[in-house]
Amino acid sequence: MIKLEHVNKSFHNGKPAVRDVSFEVNTGETLVLLGTSGSGKTTTLRMINRLIAPDSGQILVNGESVNTQQTEALRRNIGYVLQDNGLFPHYTVAENIGIVPTLLKWDKKRIEERTRSLMEKLRLSVADHYDEYPQQLSGGQQQRVGLARALAADPAVLLMDEPFGALDPVTRASVRKEFRSLDEIHNKTVIMVTHDVPEAFELGNRICLMDKGAIQQTGTPAELLFNPVNDFVSNFFQEQRFWLELNALRLTDIRSWLSDTVPGENHAPVLKGEDSCWDALEQLTTLSAPVNILFNDKLVRIDTSELMHAFTQYKQTVSGHGRSTRLS
Ligand SMILES: Nc1ncnc2c1ncn2[C@@H]1O[C@H](COP(=O)(O)OP(=O)(O)O)[C@@H](O)[C@H]1O
Ligand SMILES: [Mg+2]
């Protein structure tokens, strides 16, 4: 668990880099700090593991103020992944991954087993790369090693600063997917920094949107899209809004606006209630035919116009709360 309360930080020029930042992240949750360059994301992250000291405010990790914890012990319990991976060039892949377990004096066999297991989970061939040096690896592989190193001693907290930022879009998508499917992250408290909106929506359970050092809004992707608290939040997502909205909404969310048409001859379910509206649109377009969705054991058949109608109805309902002003 991580908790920030009214945290402030200015550097020597006096301009506030972080202004009155408060948020809480629970175990098993991923919070994304999202914002353009210079909005205070990295400074916020670095205060959590005491690389930067705040001017005021409280930072708690697992219920205890970071100021009262020994820096060494604190950092060993926090995995940190950097954009440029920060691997040691003169250490092999295995030595890089084993750094913290070695500091913790794990025995050799345990370190080796842990390293192999993490490499396998992150799809790094042990046979090919275990004894290689970082510069012999591709960017995507180096980033996977950086992630393995941060996870090696199974820290309760994982902090990641633009972890996929240096990768090309294709590699980025695949490393991101592997990260998402890692069972290891499900019992950790994760904070990830990014300026990439689709990445924030894909990986964040909640998103903290920052601007000029201050939080504009913290919420789930759907809350930020459908209930923005101000024009900044609303405008931030404007360019990709349609795609983001279809992705953020699950079919369950629009269930009440879908009819109860039961499939005829073809009973095979294609989608589940947990799938997104975007998943459904993709299927409908690919198949050029109606698709079946399995909701809590009830099978329903929809076509494209029904999907879009339900989506529009949902939007009208949620945006009707307080924000709509009638012109007529
Ligand atoms: N060590 C530093 N010294 C002076 N100013 C800094 C330092 N680190 C960051 N800043 C300033 O603080 C603000 C926030 O920076 P940063 O937290 O790195 O933003 P982000 O990670 O969102 O791009 C910026 O205006 C930046 O120039
Ligand atoms: Mg940064």
mmCIF file of C-alpha atoms and ligand atoms in Angstrom:
data_model
loop_
_atom_site.group_PDB
_atom_site.id
_atom_site.type_symbol
_atom_site.label_atom_id
_atom_site.label_comp_id
_atom_site.label_asym_id
_atom_site.label_seq_id
_atom_site.Cartn_x
_atom_site.Cartn_y
_atom_site.Cartn_z
ATOM 1 C CA MET A 1 0.000 0.000 0.000
ATOM 2 C CA ILE A 2 1.191 3.496 -0.850
ATOM 3 C CA LYS A 3 -0.338 6.718 0.407
ATOM 4 C CA LEU A 4 0.613 10.309 -0.370
ATOM 5 C CA GLU A 5 -0.889 13.162 1.626
ATOM 6 C CA HIS A 6 -0.526 16.779 0.521
ATOM 7 C CA VAL A 7 2.947 16.316 -0.887
ATOM 8 C CA ASN A 8 4.792 19.383 -2.217
ATOM 9 C CA LYS A 9 8.168 19.814 -3.866
ATOM 10 C CA SER A 10 9.948 22.802 -5.396
ATOM 11 C CA PHE A 11 13.474 22.718 -6.813
ATOM 12 C CA HIS A 12 16.025 25.519 -6.446
ATOM 13 C CA ASN A 13 14.352 27.833 -8.943
ATOM 14 C CA GLY A 14 11.345 27.917 -6.601
ATOM 15 C CA LYS A 15 8.853 26.794 -9.224
ATOM 16 C CA PRO A 16 6.644 24.050 -7.742
ATOM 17 C CA ALA A 17 7.330 20.700 -9.454
ATOM 18 C CA VAL A 18 4.704 18.840 -7.374
ATOM 19 C CA ARG A 19 1.785 20.646 -5.781
ATOM 20 C CA ASP A 20 -0.420 19.229 -3.035
ATOM 21 C CA VAL A 21 -0.432 15.685 -4.404
ATOM 22 C CA SER A 22 -2.517 13.094 -2.544
ATOM 23 C CA PHE A 23 -3.482 9.586 -3.597
ATOM 24 C CA GLU A 24 -3.679 6.046 -2.297
ATOM 25 C CA VAL A 25 -2.785 2.816 -4.094
ATOM 26 C CA ASN A 26 -3.794 -0.541 -2.685
ATOM 27 C CA THR A 27 -2.122 -3.914 -2.889
ATOM 28 C CA GLY A 28 -2.989 -5.614 -6.165
ATOM 29 C CA GLU A 29 -3.710 -2.314 -7.843
ATOM 30 C CA THR A 30 -1.905 -0.444 -10.627
ATOM 31 C CA LEU A 31 -2.104 3.337 -10.524
ATOM 32 C CA VAL A 32 -0.885 5.221 -13.574
ATOM 33 C CA LEU A 33 0.515 8.745 -13.278
ATOM 34 C CA LEU A 34 -0.381 10.269 -16.635
ATOM 35 C CA GLY A 35 0.613 13.681 -17.954
ATOM 36 C CA THR A 36 2.681 15.590 -20.482
ATOM 37 C CA SER A 37 6.408 16.142 -20.009
ATOM 38 C CA GLY A 38 7.208 18.296 -16.969
ATOM 39 C CA SER A 39 3.937 17.636 -15.152
ATOM 40 C CA GLY A 40 5.699 16.239 -12.063
ATOM 41 C CA LYS A 41 5.327 12.475 -12.590
ATOM 42 C CA THR A 42 8.970 11.452 -12.130
ATOM 43 C CA THR A 43 9.427 13.757 -9.131
ATOM 44 C CA THR A 44 6.385 12.150 -7.485
ATOM 45 C CA LEU A 45 7.734 8.653 -8.121
ATOM 46 C CA ARG A 46 11.225 9.482 -6.862
ATOM 47 C CA MET A 47 9.878 10.860 -3.600
ATOM 48 C CA ILE A 48 8.297 7.473 -2.857
ATOM 49 C CA ASN A 49 11.647 5.681 -2.679
ATOM 50 C CA ARG A 50 13.396 8.722 -1.216
ATOM 51 C CA LEU A 51 15.557 9.628 -4.172
ATOM 52 C CA ILE A 52 14.016 13.093 -3.673
ATOM 53 C CA ALA A 53 12.870 14.545 -0.351
ATOM 54 C CA PRO A 54 9.496 16.345 -0.307
ATOM 55 C CA ASP A 55 9.267 19.887 1.113
ATOM 56 C CA SER A 56 6.066 18.999 2.946
ATOM 57 C CA GLY A 57 3.439 16.283 3.195
ATOM 58 C CA GLN A 58 3.425 12.609 4.147
ATOM 59 C CA ILE A 59 4.422 9.527 2.167
ATOM 60 C CA LEU A 60 3.507 6.129 3.577
ATOM 61 C CA VAL A 61 4.629 2.762 2.242
ATOM 62 C CA ASN A 62 2.881 -0.197 3.841
ATOM 63 C CA GLY A 63 1.507 2.032 6.554
ATOM 64 C CA GLU A 64 4.830 3.510 7.620
ATOM 65 C CA SER A 65 6.276 6.906 6.721
ATOM 66 C CA VAL A 66 9.204 6.556 4.317
ATOM 67 C CA ASN A 67 11.153 8.992 6.515
ATOM 68 C CA THR A 68 11.220 6.602 9.444
ATOM 69 C CA GLN A 69 12.270 3.598 7.356
ATOM 70 C CA GLN A 70 15.906 2.845 6.630
ATOM 71 C CA THR A 71 16.607 3.896 3.051
ATOM 72 C CA GLU A 72 18.349 0.629 2.190
ATOM 73 C CA ALA A 73 15.552 -1.532 3.572
ATOM 74 C CA LEU A 74 12.923 0.688 1.941
ATOM 75 C CA ARG A 75 14.526 0.436 -1.506
ATOM 76 C CA ARG A 76 14.948 -3.330 -1.294
ATOM 77 C CA ASN A 77 11.217 -3.585 -0.827
ATOM 78 C CA ILE A 78 10.570 -1.364 -3.851
ATOM 79 C CA GLY A 79 11.298 -2.542 -7.403
ATOM 80 C CA TYR A 80 12.173 0.332 -9.724
ATOM 81 C CA VAL A 81 12.081 0.188 -13.525
ATOM 82 C CA LEU A 82 13.544 3.009 -15.583
ATOM 83 C CA GLN A 83 12.858 4.079 -19.155
ATOM 84 C CA ASP A 84 16.466 3.409 -20.263
ATOM 85 C CA ASN A 85 16.490 0.198 -18.140
ATOM 86 C CA GLY A 86 19.658 1.241 -16.218
ATOM 87 C CA LEU A 87 21.280 -2.190 -16.569
ATOM 88 C CA PHE A 88 24.916 -2.571 -15.553
ATOM 89 C CA PRO A 89 26.858 -3.085 -18.812
ATOM 90 C CA HIS A 90 29.626 -5.187 -17.234
ATOM 91 C CA TYR A 91 27.209 -7.573 -15.538
ATOM 92 C CA THR A 92 25.611 -10.461 -17.420
ATOM 93 C CA VAL A 93 21.851 -10.743 -17.742
ATOM 94 C CA ALA A 94 21.767 -13.200 -14.826
ATOM 95 C CA GLU A 95 24.023 -10.995 -12.683
ATOM 96 C CA ASN A 96 21.839 -7.961 -13.371
ATOM 97 C CA ILE A 97 18.673 -9.825 -12.416
ATOM 98 C CA GLY A 98 20.330 -11.242 -9.290
ATOM 99 C CA ILE A 99 21.553 -7.932 -7.835
ATOM 100 C CA VAL A 100 19.017 -7.471 -5.051
ATOM 101 C CA PRO A 101 18.797 -11.177 -4.080
ATOM 102 C CA THR A 102 22.607 -11.152 -3.834
ATOM 103 C CA LEU A 103 22.480 -8.084 -1.562
ATOM 104 C CA LEU A 104 19.906 -9.931 0.513
ATOM 105 C CA LYS A 105 22.346 -12.855 0.733
ATOM 106 C CA TRP A 106 20.082 -15.460 -0.836
ATOM 107 C CA ASP A 107 21.999 -18.661 -1.513
ATOM 108 C CA LYS A 108 23.345 -19.182 -5.024
ATOM 109 C CA LYS A 109 20.942 -21.909 -6.024
ATOM 110 C CA ARG A 110 17.894 -19.927 -4.999
ATOM 111 C CA ILE A 111 19.094 -16.873 -6.963
ATOM 112 C CA GLU A 112 19.714 -19.021 -10.035
ATOM 113 C CA GLU A 113 16.283 -20.629 -9.838
ATOM 114 C CA ARG A 114 14.569 -17.306 -9.369
ATOM 115 C CA THR A 115 16.467 -15.785 -12.297
ATOM 116 C CA ARG A 116 15.595 -18.659 -14.621
ATOM 117 C CA SER A 117 11.967 -18.616 -13.613
ATOM 118 C CA LEU A 118 11.636 -14.863 -14.185
ATOM 119 C CA MET A 119 13.391 -15.094 -17.548
ATOM 120 C CA GLU A 120 10.955 -17.798 -18.630
ATOM 121 C CA LYS A 121 7.967 -15.780 -17.473
ATOM 122 C CA LEU A 122 9.205 -12.786 -19.441
ATOM 123 C CA ARG A 123 9.986 -14.886 -22.512
ATOM 124 C CA LEU A 124 13.732 -14.405 -22.377
ATOM 125 C CA SER A 125 15.449 -17.571 -23.542
ATOM 126 C CA VAL A 126 17.625 -18.843 -20.681
ATOM 127 C CA ALA A 127 19.761 -20.885 -23.086
ATOM 128 C CA ASP A 128 20.454 -17.858 -25.286
ATOM 129 C CA HIS A 129 20.695 -14.928 -22.898
ATOM 130 C CA TYR A 130 21.525 -16.024 -19.343
ATOM 131 C CA ASP A 131 25.250 -15.322 -19.741
ATOM 132 C CA GLU A 132 25.010 -12.535 -22.308
ATOM 133 C CA TYR A 133 25.712 -8.851 -21.633
ATOM 134 C CA PRO A 134 23.033 -6.157 -21.972
ATOM 135 C CA GLN A 135 24.469 -4.686 -25.168
ATOM 136 C CA GLN A 136 24.043 -8.063 -26.895
ATOM 137 C CA LEU A 137 20.266 -7.815 -26.418
ATOM 138 C CA SER A 138 17.591 -5.914 -28.323
ATOM 139 C CA GLY A 139 15.854 -2.958 -26.675
ATOM 140 C CA GLY A 140 12.791 -5.035 -25.866
ATOM 141 C CA GLN A 141 14.910 -7.771 -24.292
ATOM 142 C CA GLN A 142 16.870 -5.244 -22.218
ATOM 143 C CA GLN A 143 13.625 -3.804 -20.942
ATOM 144 C CA ARG A 144 12.454 -7.300 -19.960
ATOM 145 C CA VAL A 145 15.712 -7.785 -18.024
ATOM 146 C CA GLY A 146 15.092 -4.453 -16.272
ATOM 147 C CA LEU A 147 11.657 -5.674 -15.289
ATOM 148 C CA ALA A 148 13.013 -9.043 -14.125
ATOM 149 C CA ARG A 149 15.627 -7.249 -12.021
ATOM 150 C CA ALA A 150 12.982 -5.080 -10.364
ATOM 151 C CA LEU A 151 10.862 -8.158 -9.575
ATOM 152 C CA ALA A 152 13.689 -10.482 -8.524
ATOM 153 C CA ALA A 153 13.368 -10.207 -4.733
ATOM 154 C CA ASP A 154 9.568 -10.114 -4.954
ATOM 155 C CA PRO A 155 9.168 -6.551 -3.592
ATOM 156 C CA ALA A 156 5.760 -5.488 -2.312
ATOM 157 C CA VAL A 157 5.947 -2.286 -4.339
ATOM 158 C CA LEU A 158 6.832 -1.751 -7.993
ATOM 159 C CA LEU A 159 7.533 1.715 -9.380
ATOM 160 C CA MET A 160 7.970 2.135 -13.124
ATOM 161 C CA ASP A 161 9.013 5.332 -14.902
ATOM 162 C CA GLU A 162 8.061 5.253 -18.598
ATOM 163 C CA PRO A 163 9.134 1.584 -18.656
ATOM 164 C CA PHE A 164 8.199 1.017 -22.284
ATOM 165 C CA GLY A 165 8.974 4.538 -23.500
ATOM 166 C CA ALA A 166 12.194 3.756 -25.360
ATOM 167 C CA LEU A 167 10.741 0.894 -27.377
ATOM 168 C CA ASP A 168 9.335 0.906 -30.920
ATOM 169 C CA PRO A 169 5.529 0.594 -31.063
ATOM 170 C CA VAL A 170 5.418 -3.113 -31.983
ATOM 171 C CA THR A 171 7.931 -4.222 -29.329
ATOM 172 C CA ARG A 172 6.246 -1.886 -26.884
ATOM 173 C CA ALA A 173 2.877 -3.547 -27.405
ATOM 174 C CA SER A 174 4.305 -7.032 -26.859
ATOM 175 C CA VAL A 175 6.338 -6.195 -23.728
ATOM 176 C CA ARG A 176 3.270 -4.408 -22.359
ATOM 177 C CA LYS A 177 1.126 -7.466 -22.983
ATOM 178 C CA GLU A 178 3.618 -9.700 -21.184
ATOM 179 C CA PHE A 179 3.725 -7.303 -18.284
ATOM 180 C CA ARG A 180 -0.050 -7.345 -18.054
ATOM 181 C CA SER A 181 -0.232 -11.121 -17.953
ATOM 182 C CA LEU A 182 2.486 -11.504 -15.281
ATOM 183 C CA ASP A 183 0.993 -13.203 -12.234
ATOM 184 C CA GLU A 184 3.761 -11.582 -10.164
ATOM 185 C CA ILE A 185 2.231 -8.113 -10.294
ATOM 186 C CA HIS A 186 -1.153 -9.140 -8.955
ATOM 187 C CA ASN A 187 -0.125 -9.084 -5.302
ATOM 188 C CA LYS A 188 1.928 -5.900 -5.557
ATOM 189 C CA THR A 189 1.258 -2.205 -5.298
ATOM 190 C CA VAL A 190 2.234 -0.801 -8.691
ATOM 191 C CA ILE A 191 2.691 2.812 -9.796
ATOM 192 C CA MET A 192 3.542 3.421 -13.437
ATOM 193 C CA VAL A 193 4.432 6.737 -15.037
ATOM 194 C CA THR A 194 3.591 7.372 -18.681
ATOM 195 C CA HIS A 195 2.639 10.161 -21.084
ATOM 196 C CA ASP A 196 0.994 7.618 -23.404
ATOM 197 C CA VAL A 197 -2.794 7.617 -23.123
ATOM 198 C CA PRO A 198 -3.546 4.156 -24.606
ATOM 199 C CA GLU A 199 -0.835 2.684 -22.372
ATOM 200 C CA ALA A 200 -2.371 4.310 -19.295
ATOM 201 C CA PHE A 201 -5.787 2.927 -20.204
ATOM 202 C CA GLU A 202 -4.464 -0.544 -20.920
ATOM 203 C CA LEU A 203 -2.453 -0.952 -17.729
ATOM 204 C CA GLY A 204 -4.055 1.288 -15.110
ATOM 205 C CA ASN A 205 -6.815 0.157 -12.772
ATOM 206 C CA ARG A 206 -6.942 3.841 -11.930
ATOM 207 C CA ILE A 207 -5.334 6.854 -13.533
ATOM 208 C CA CYS A 208 -4.047 9.994 -11.889
ATOM 209 C CA LEU A 209 -3.996 12.746 -14.516
ATOM 210 C CA MET A 210 -1.413 15.438 -13.671
ATOM 211 C CA ASP A 211 -0.758 18.918 -15.059
ATOM 212 C CA LYS A 212 1.812 21.477 -13.869
ATOM 213 C CA GLY A 213 2.608 19.435 -10.766
ATOM 214 C CA ALA A 214 -0.994 19.058 -9.623
ATOM 215 C CA ILE A 215 -3.488 16.225 -9.900
ATOM 216 C CA GLN A 216 -6.428 17.148 -12.099
ATOM 217 C CA GLN A 217 -8.407 13.966 -11.507
ATOM 218 C CA THR A 218 -7.907 10.458 -10.143
ATOM 219 C CA GLY A 219 -10.278 7.716 -11.270
ATOM 220 C CA THR A 220 -10.915 4.663 -13.374
ATOM 221 C CA PRO A 221 -10.543 5.079 -17.150
ATOM 222 C CA ALA A 222 -14.352 5.166 -17.452
ATOM 223 C CA GLU A 223 -14.651 7.868 -14.758
ATOM 224 C CA LEU A 224 -12.115 10.101 -16.481
ATOM 225 C CA LEU A 225 -13.848 9.670 -19.827
ATOM 226 C CA PHE A 226 -17.486 9.901 -18.812
ATOM 227 C CA ASN A 227 -17.279 12.099 -15.699
ATOM 228 C CA PRO A 228 -14.374 14.524 -16.225
ATOM 229 C CA VAL A 229 -14.155 17.078 -13.420
ATOM 230 C CA ASN A 230 -12.942 19.939 -15.621
ATOM 231 C CA ASP A 231 -12.195 20.973 -19.209
ATOM 232 C CA PHE A 232 -8.540 20.016 -18.907
ATOM 233 C CA VAL A 233 -9.468 16.369 -18.250
ATOM 234 C CA SER A 234 -12.103 16.362 -20.944
ATOM 235 C CA ASN A 235 -9.791 17.926 -23.559
ATOM 236 C CA PHE A 236 -6.877 15.652 -22.675
ATOM 237 C CA PHE A 237 -8.664 12.621 -24.146
ATOM 238 C CA GLN A 238 -10.478 14.395 -26.966
ATOM 239 C CA GLU A 239 -8.389 13.169 -29.899
ATOM 240 C CA GLN A 240 -8.810 9.462 -29.162
ATOM 241 C CA ARG A 241 -12.078 9.729 -27.313
ATOM 242 C CA PHE A 242 -14.232 7.367 -29.410
ATOM 243 C CA TRP A 243 -11.667 4.569 -29.351
ATOM 244 C CA LEU A 244 -10.910 5.053 -25.631
ATOM 245 C CA GLU A 245 -14.582 4.996 -24.720
ATOM 246 C CA LEU A 246 -15.269 1.802 -26.654
ATOM 247 C CA ASN A 247 -12.269 0.237 -24.936
ATOM 248 C CA ALA A 248 -13.146 1.404 -21.442
ATOM 249 C CA LEU A 249 -16.733 0.118 -21.565
ATOM 250 C CA ARG A 250 -17.455 -3.538 -21.049
ATOM 251 C CA LEU A 251 -20.441 -5.144 -22.695
ATOM 252 C CA THR A 252 -21.916 -5.616 -19.207
ATOM 253 C CA ASP A 253 -21.951 -1.829 -18.795
ATOM 254 C CA ILE A 254 -24.296 -1.377 -21.782
ATOM 255 C CA ARG A 255 -26.280 -4.567 -21.153
ATOM 256 C CA SER A 256 -29.518 -2.809 -20.249
ATOM 257 C CA TRP A 257 -29.678 -1.115 -23.663
ATOM 258 C CA LEU A 258 -29.159 -4.313 -25.622
ATOM 259 C CA SER A 259 -32.200 -6.342 -26.647
ATOM 260 C CA ASP A 260 -32.760 -9.935 -25.568
ATOM 261 C CA THR A 261 -32.579 -11.464 -29.016
ATOM 262 C CA VAL A 262 -31.720 -15.117 -28.511
ATOM 263 C CA PRO A 263 -29.515 -16.729 -31.163
ATOM 264 C CA GLY A 264 -31.212 -19.105 -33.569
ATOM 265 C CA GLU A 265 -29.266 -21.918 -35.183
ATOM 266 C CA ASN A 266 -25.743 -20.845 -34.163
ATOM 267 C CA HIS A 267 -25.376 -21.008 -30.371
ATOM 268 C CA ALA A 268 -21.639 -20.642 -29.977
ATOM 269 C CA PRO A 269 -20.767 -17.636 -27.753
ATOM 270 C CA VAL A 270 -18.140 -15.377 -29.275
ATOM 271 C CA LEU A 271 -17.874 -12.718 -26.566
ATOM 272 C CA LYS A 272 -18.360 -12.453 -22.812
ATOM 273 C CA GLY A 273 -19.881 -9.663 -20.755
ATOM 274 C CA GLU A 274 -16.388 -8.729 -19.543
ATOM 275 C CA ASP A 275 -15.178 -8.024 -23.079
ATOM 276 C CA SER A 276 -15.077 -4.414 -24.194
ATOM 277 C CA CYS A 277 -17.350 -2.725 -26.698
ATOM 278 C CA TRP A 278 -14.265 -2.383 -28.869
ATOM 279 C CA ASP A 279 -13.785 -6.181 -28.815
ATOM 280 C CA ALA A 280 -17.384 -6.556 -29.963
ATOM 281 C CA LEU A 281 -17.009 -4.015 -32.748
ATOM 282 C CA GLU A 282 -13.866 -5.788 -33.949
ATOM 283 C CA GLN A 283 -15.677 -9.137 -34.050
ATOM 284 C CA LEU A 284 -18.699 -7.693 -35.791
ATOM 285 C CA THR A 285 -16.499 -6.109 -38.441
ATOM 286 C CA THR A 286 -14.337 -9.185 -38.920
ATOM 287 C CA LEU A 287 -17.260 -11.586 -39.204
ATOM 288 C CA SER A 288 -19.578 -9.177 -41.051
ATOM 289 C CA ALA A 289 -22.414 -10.855 -39.158
ATOM 290 C CA PRO A 290 -24.178 -10.623 -35.795
ATOM 291 C CA VAL A 291 -22.255 -12.041 -32.811
ATOM 292 C CA ASN A 292 -23.279 -13.857 -29.635
ATOM 293 C CA ILE A 293 -22.440 -12.532 -26.177
ATOM 294 C CA LEU A 294 -22.619 -14.660 -23.054
ATOM 295 C CA PHE A 295 -23.981 -12.618 -20.114
ATOM 296 C CA ASN A 296 -24.306 -14.434 -16.786
ATOM 297 C CA ASP A 297 -25.347 -17.609 -18.570
ATOM 298 C CA LYS A 298 -27.746 -15.851 -20.912
ATOM 299 C CA LEU A 299 -26.753 -15.825 -24.560
ATOM 300 C CA VAL A 300 -27.687 -12.720 -26.570
ATOM 301 C CA ARG A 301 -27.223 -11.972 -30.230
ATOM 302 C CA ILE A 302 -26.362 -8.432 -31.390
ATOM 303 C CA ASP A 303 -25.482 -6.651 -34.614
ATOM 304 C CA THR A 304 -23.421 -3.513 -35.189
ATOM 305 C CA SER A 305 -26.269 -1.038 -35.135
ATOM 306 C CA GLU A 306 -27.597 -2.468 -31.887
ATOM 307 C CA LEU A 307 -24.139 -2.184 -30.300
ATOM 308 C CA MET A 308 -23.727 1.434 -31.381
ATOM 309 C CA HIS A 309 -27.243 2.306 -30.286
ATOM 310 C CA ALA A 310 -26.615 0.882 -26.784
ATOM 311 C CA PHE A 311 -23.261 2.676 -26.586
ATOM 312 C CA THR A 312 -24.909 6.007 -27.477
ATOM 313 C CA GLN A 313 -27.683 5.429 -24.934
ATOM 314 C CA TYR A 314 -25.135 4.710 -22.222
ATOM 315 C CA LYS A 315 -23.234 7.908 -23.014
ATOM 316 C CA GLN A 316 -26.367 10.026 -22.934
ATOM 317 C CA THR A 317 -27.323 8.576 -19.570
ATOM 318 C CA VAL A 318 -23.981 9.038 -17.828
ATOM 319 C CA SER A 319 -23.230 12.466 -19.295
ATOM 320 C CA GLY A 320 -26.711 13.627 -18.260
ATOM 321 C CA HIS A 321 -25.503 14.025 -14.667
ATOM 322 C CA GLY A 322 -25.000 17.736 -14.133
ATOM 323 C CA ARG A 323 -22.974 18.552 -17.208
ATOM 324 C CA SER A 324 -25.542 18.847 -19.965
ATOM 325 C CA THR A 325 -26.934 22.289 -20.682
ATOM 326 C CA ARG A 326 -29.856 22.440 -23.027
ATOM 327 C CA LEU A 327 -29.668 25.121 -25.669
ATOM 328 C CA SER A 328 -33.328 25.278 -26.667
HETATM 329 N N1 LIG B 1 16.549 18.007 -10.287
HETATM 330 C C1 LIG B 1 15.780 19.026 -10.721
HETATM 331 N N2 LIG B 1 16.177 20.299 -10.594
HETATM 332 C C2 LIG B 1 15.407 21.333 -10.990
HETATM 333 N N3 LIG B 1 14.196 21.163 -11.558
HETATM 334 C C3 LIG B 1 13.745 19.917 -11.742
HETATM 335 C C4 LIG B 1 14.502 18.777 -11.337
HETATM 336 N N4 LIG B 1 13.794 17.645 -11.630
HETATM 337 C C5 LIG B 1 12.650 18.087 -12.199
HETATM 338 N N5 LIG B 1 12.602 19.423 -12.275
HETATM 339 C C6 LIG B 1 11.490 20.234 -12.797
HETATM 340 O O1 LIG B 1 10.303 19.819 -12.142
HETATM 341 C C7 LIG B 1 9.208 19.762 -13.036
HETATM 342 C C8 LIG B 1 8.629 18.363 -13.061
HETATM 343 O O2 LIG B 1 9.569 17.467 -13.599
HETATM 344 P P1 LIG B 1 9.351 15.897 -13.697
HETATM 345 O O3 LIG B 1 8.858 15.414 -12.397
HETATM 346 O O4 LIG B 1 10.600 15.299 -14.230
HETATM 347 O O5 LIG B 1 8.168 15.811 -14.779
HETATM 348 P P2 LIG B 1 7.684 14.578 -15.681
HETATM 349 O O6 LIG B 1 8.295 13.332 -15.169
HETATM 350 O O7 LIG B 1 6.204 14.630 -15.591
HETATM 351 O O8 LIG B 1 8.140 14.889 -17.082
HETATM 352 C C9 LIG B 1 9.752 20.217 -14.379
HETATM 353 O O9 LIG B 1 9.463 21.578 -14.539
HETATM 354 C C10 LIG B 1 11.241 19.976 -14.264
HETATM 355 O O10 LIG B 1 11.957 20.856 -15.079
HETATM 356 MG MG MG B 2 9.500 11.938 -16.215
#
